[in-house]
């Protein structure tokens, strides 16, 4: 059974940094493309970024609102994917979900971790 | 950037049929996927590639596409189907993933 567990959320001041982690199990992690998706309070889903498997190049791509501030990385030896968030803004406040990808969709999701950016 | 538009809300009586539309430019050329998100929970994939159901998803959930709109149909609606529903596509121009605006389904 596939499991994704996020951690690392919390309260941070504007301009601060936070690193989220996601541990995957129940699938061949090194072969999976992984994404982060966020949801601001009371709002819809927003794709944040994706990292390809190392076999497919291991590169990451980002949504426009976070490009240059957020970085996705992976450690296949630990079945982990990370989201490093710098220069955080109040509008980054959201629940952040880690999601396993299958082709062009998200087939499994973690339970999410809340990030609150507030003075 | 690519935009997917959904109606904000749909209301349906138990046992009836609910249809949720997802409109986007040239959506006919894209694969559309659908997610169900119940209150306080993570999203769950209910339809992929326009009309395919993942294992474990009831046959009451079906998807279709015609013209510039995709549709998620919930047949014989149950109280437990009350949730937010999102469509999603991959935009090949930007190589980014786009979600629809979301539809809240209320079972009366």
GROMACS .gro file of C-alpha atoms in nm:
model
  227
    1UNK     CA    1   0.000   0.000   0.000
    2UNK     CA    2   0.131   0.343  -0.097
    3UNK     CA    3   0.191   0.587   0.187
    4UNK     CA    4   0.314   0.944   0.175
    5UNK     CA    5   0.385   1.129   0.498
    6UNK     CA    6   0.471   1.498   0.505
    7UNK     CA    7   0.638   1.678   0.791
    8UNK     CA    8   0.806   2.008   0.868
    9UNK     CA    9   0.516   2.251   0.859
   10UNK     CA   10   0.475   2.527   1.112
   11UNK     CA   11   0.462   2.898   1.178
   12UNK     CA   12   0.722   3.122   1.017
   13UNK     CA   13   0.757   3.496   0.974
   14UNK     CA   14   0.750   3.665   0.634
   15UNK     CA   15   1.091   3.645   0.472
   16UNK     CA   16   1.174   3.329   0.662
   17UNK     CA   17   1.252   2.977   0.544
   18UNK     CA   18   1.112   2.632   0.603
   19UNK     CA   19   1.188   2.285   0.470
   20UNK     CA   20   0.913   2.031   0.422
   21UNK     CA   21   0.984   1.661   0.396
   22UNK     CA   22   0.783   1.376   0.248
   23UNK     CA   23   0.860   1.009   0.300
   24UNK     CA   24   0.718   0.759   0.057
   25UNK     CA   25   0.662   0.386   0.098
   26UNK     CA   26   0.482   0.104  -0.077
   27UNK     CA   27   0.620   0.181  -0.423
   28UNK     CA   28   0.955   0.203  -0.603
   29UNK     CA   29   1.038   0.555  -0.495
   30UNK     CA   30   1.341   0.606  -0.722
   31UNK     CA   31   1.124   0.554  -1.030
   32UNK     CA   32   0.855   0.802  -0.926
   33UNK     CA   33   0.807   1.160  -1.030
   34UNK     CA   34   0.692   1.355  -0.724
   35UNK     CA   35   0.505   1.682  -0.689
   36UNK     CA   36   0.407   1.929  -0.422
   37UNK     CA   37   0.057   2.076  -0.431
   38UNK     CA   38  -0.075   2.339  -0.191
   39UNK     CA   39  -0.412   2.461  -0.078
   40UNK     CA   40  -0.457   2.799   0.088
   41UNK     CA   41  -0.728   2.816   0.358
   42UNK     CA   42  -1.068   2.792   0.196
   43UNK     CA   43  -0.919   2.791  -0.154
   44UNK     CA   44  -0.857   2.543  -0.432
   45UNK     CA   45  -0.563   2.323  -0.522
   46UNK     CA   46  -0.249   2.479  -0.668
   47UNK     CA   47   0.042   2.285  -0.816
   48UNK     CA   48   0.373   2.404  -0.666
   49UNK     CA   49   0.640   2.200  -0.841
   50UNK     CA   50   0.761   1.862  -0.959
   51UNK     CA   51   1.082   1.662  -0.956
   52UNK     CA   52   1.146   1.391  -1.209
   53UNK     CA   53   1.307   1.059  -1.131
   54UNK     CA   54   1.685   1.049  -1.169
   55UNK     CA   55   1.638   0.808  -1.458
   56UNK     CA   56   1.444   1.083  -1.635
   57UNK     CA   57   1.698   1.351  -1.546
   58UNK     CA   58   1.608   1.438  -1.186
   59UNK     CA   59   1.521   1.795  -1.278
   60UNK     CA   60   1.264   2.008  -1.099
   61UNK     CA   61   1.017   2.260  -1.235
   62UNK     CA   62   0.808   2.514  -1.050
   63UNK     CA   63   0.490   2.714  -1.071
   64UNK     CA   64   0.540   3.082  -1.146
   65UNK     CA   65   0.445   3.211  -0.796
   66UNK     CA   66   0.722   3.010  -0.627
   67UNK     CA   67   0.995   2.994  -0.892
   68UNK     CA   68   1.322   3.128  -0.759
   69UNK     CA   69   1.209   3.095  -0.396
   70UNK     CA   70   1.125   2.724  -0.362
   71UNK     CA   71   1.350   2.425  -0.437
   72UNK     CA   72   1.249   2.060  -0.464
   73UNK     CA   73   1.506   1.787  -0.407
   74UNK     CA   74   1.503   1.413  -0.348
   75UNK     CA   75   1.705   1.149  -0.166
   76UNK     CA   76   1.615   0.814  -0.316
   77UNK     CA   77   1.828   0.630  -0.060
   78UNK     CA   78   1.584   0.750   0.207
   79UNK     CA   79   1.266   0.754  -0.006
   80UNK     CA   80   1.237   1.125   0.066
   81UNK     CA   81   1.141   1.433  -0.128
   82UNK     CA   82   1.191   1.782   0.009
   83UNK     CA   83   1.051   2.130  -0.048
   84UNK     CA   84   1.285   2.407   0.059
   85UNK     CA   85   1.088   2.730   0.089
   86UNK     CA   86   1.274   3.061   0.115
   87UNK     CA   87   1.162   3.424   0.120
   88UNK     CA   88   0.822   3.314   0.242
   89UNK     CA   89   0.526   3.544   0.199
   90UNK     CA   90   0.191   3.556   0.374
   91UNK     CA   91   0.030   3.427   0.054
   92UNK     CA   92   0.233   3.105   0.087
   93UNK     CA   93   0.017   3.010   0.385
   94UNK     CA   94  -0.140   2.677   0.291
   95UNK     CA   95  -0.160   2.307   0.349
   96UNK     CA   96   0.119   2.151   0.144
   97UNK     CA   97   0.060   1.806  -0.001
   98UNK     CA   98   0.319   1.571  -0.138
   99UNK     CA   99   0.185   1.368  -0.429
  100UNK     CA  100   0.314   1.073  -0.627
  101UNK     CA  101   0.274   1.115  -0.998
  102UNK     CA  102   0.170   0.870  -1.265
  103UNK     CA  103   0.218   1.018  -1.609
  104UNK     CA  104   0.029   1.348  -1.601
  105UNK     CA  105  -0.180   1.301  -1.287
  106UNK     CA  106  -0.143   1.257  -0.911
  107UNK     CA  107  -0.235   0.906  -0.808
  108UNK     CA  108  -0.149   0.917  -0.438
  109UNK     CA  109  -0.143   1.204  -0.190
  110UNK     CA  110  -0.008   1.255   0.159
  111UNK     CA  111  -0.221   1.393   0.440
  112UNK     CA  112  -0.065   1.738   0.411
  113UNK     CA  113   0.128   1.969   0.641
  114UNK     CA  114   0.021   2.323   0.732
  115UNK     CA  115   0.253   2.616   0.671
  116UNK     CA  116   0.151   2.948   0.823
  117UNK     CA  117   0.340   3.262   0.728
  118UNK     CA  118   0.252   3.541   0.966
  119UNK     CA  119   0.427   3.837   1.137
  120UNK     CA  120  -0.141   3.057  -1.838
  121UNK     CA  121  -0.395   2.784  -1.894
  122UNK     CA  122  -0.724   2.815  -1.705
  123UNK     CA  123  -0.982   2.550  -1.616
  124UNK     CA  124  -1.324   2.679  -1.509
  125UNK     CA  125  -1.574   2.484  -1.300
  126UNK     CA  126  -1.909   2.589  -1.152
  127UNK     CA  127  -1.861   2.686  -0.786
  128UNK     CA  128  -2.138   2.463  -0.660
  129UNK     CA  129  -2.378   2.188  -0.759
  130UNK     CA  130  -2.666   2.064  -0.547
  131UNK     CA  131  -2.826   1.723  -0.591
  132UNK     CA  132  -3.078   1.505  -0.410
  133UNK     CA  133  -2.978   1.158  -0.294
  134UNK     CA  134  -3.025   0.899  -0.566
  135UNK     CA  135  -3.014   1.157  -0.843
  136UNK     CA  136  -2.741   1.248  -1.089
  137UNK     CA  137  -2.491   1.533  -1.055
  138UNK     CA  138  -2.284   1.663  -1.342
  139UNK     CA  139  -1.977   1.882  -1.294
  140UNK     CA  140  -1.829   2.057  -1.593
  141UNK     CA  141  -1.470   2.165  -1.652
  142UNK     CA  142  -1.408   2.412  -1.933
  143UNK     CA  143  -1.076   2.504  -2.087
  144UNK     CA  144  -0.943   2.618  -2.420
  145UNK     CA  145  -0.886   2.322  -2.650
  146UNK     CA  146  -0.944   2.082  -2.360
  147UNK     CA  147  -1.031   1.817  -2.616
  148UNK     CA  148  -0.660   1.780  -2.690
  149UNK     CA  149  -0.568   1.723  -2.326
  150UNK     CA  150  -0.611   1.436  -2.082
  151UNK     CA  151  -0.845   1.537  -1.799
  152UNK     CA  152  -0.824   1.395  -1.450
  153UNK     CA  153  -1.065   1.438  -1.157
  154UNK     CA  154  -1.018   1.445  -0.781
  155UNK     CA  155  -1.257   1.427  -0.488
  156UNK     CA  156  -1.169   1.612  -0.169
  157UNK     CA  157  -1.384   1.559   0.137
  158UNK     CA  158  -1.374   1.813   0.417
  159UNK     CA  159  -1.045   1.808   0.604
  160UNK     CA  160  -0.898   1.531   0.389
  161UNK     CA  161  -0.644   1.499   0.111
  162UNK     CA  162  -0.768   1.477  -0.248
  163UNK     CA  163  -0.838   1.134  -0.398
  164UNK     CA  164  -0.811   1.052  -0.769
  165UNK     CA  165  -1.152   0.939  -0.900
  166UNK     CA  166  -1.109   0.960  -1.279
  167UNK     CA  167  -0.798   0.965  -1.497
  168UNK     CA  168  -0.754   0.999  -1.871
  169UNK     CA  169  -1.098   1.154  -1.915
  170UNK     CA  170  -1.303   0.849  -1.826
  171UNK     CA  171  -1.096   0.576  -1.659
  172UNK     CA  172  -1.171   0.480  -1.299
  173UNK     CA  173  -0.888   0.382  -1.065
  174UNK     CA  174  -0.942   0.060  -0.875
  175UNK     CA  175  -1.172   0.105  -0.579
  176UNK     CA  176  -1.368   0.393  -0.728
  177UNK     CA  177  -1.739   0.306  -0.767
  178UNK     CA  178  -1.890   0.273  -1.113
  179UNK     CA  179  -2.125   0.557  -1.015
  180UNK     CA  180  -1.836   0.792  -1.099
  181UNK     CA  181  -1.787   0.847  -1.471
  182UNK     CA  182  -1.609   1.098  -1.691
  183UNK     CA  183  -1.656   1.224  -2.043
  184UNK     CA  184  -1.535   1.498  -2.272
  185UNK     CA  185  -1.696   1.686  -2.560
  186UNK     CA  186  -1.592   2.004  -2.734
  187UNK     CA  187  -1.428   2.245  -2.491
  188UNK     CA  188  -1.563   2.079  -2.177
  189UNK     CA  189  -1.504   1.770  -1.969
  190UNK     CA  190  -1.773   1.637  -1.738
  191UNK     CA  191  -1.765   1.434  -1.420
  192UNK     CA  192  -2.095   1.254  -1.363
  193UNK     CA  193  -2.199   1.120  -1.026
  194UNK     CA  194  -2.488   0.876  -1.064
  195UNK     CA  195  -2.717   0.756  -0.784
  196UNK     CA  196  -2.561   1.017  -0.557
  197UNK     CA  197  -2.505   0.925  -0.193
  198UNK     CA  198  -2.462   1.151   0.109
  199UNK     CA  199  -2.101   1.034   0.124
  200UNK     CA  200  -2.034   1.192  -0.218
  201UNK     CA  201  -2.058   1.538  -0.066
  202UNK     CA  202  -1.718   1.693  -0.133
  203UNK     CA  203  -1.519   1.935  -0.346
  204UNK     CA  204  -1.429   1.809  -0.692
  205UNK     CA  205  -1.138   1.933  -0.905
  206UNK     CA  206  -1.045   1.869  -1.264
  207UNK     CA  207  -0.678   1.879  -1.368
  208UNK     CA  208  -0.474   1.873  -1.687
  209UNK     CA  209  -0.110   1.891  -1.788
  210UNK     CA  210  -0.037   2.198  -1.997
  211UNK     CA  211   0.220   2.095  -2.256
  212UNK     CA  212   0.303   2.456  -2.344
  213UNK     CA  213   0.436   2.533  -1.997
  214UNK     CA  214   0.500   2.174  -1.882
  215UNK     CA  215   0.298   2.264  -1.575
  216UNK     CA  216  -0.005   2.106  -1.410
  217UNK     CA  217  -0.328   2.300  -1.380
  218UNK     CA  218  -0.624   2.243  -1.149
  219UNK     CA  219  -0.976   2.362  -1.209
  220UNK     CA  220  -1.138   2.615  -0.981
  221UNK     CA  221  -1.324   2.344  -0.792
  222UNK     CA  222  -1.690   2.254  -0.746
  223UNK     CA  223  -1.859   2.196  -0.413
  224UNK     CA  224  -2.118   1.921  -0.439
  225UNK     CA  225  -2.393   1.941  -0.180
  226UNK     CA  226  -2.627   1.649  -0.129
  227UNK     CA  227  -2.962   1.788  -0.022
   0.00000   0.00000   0.00000
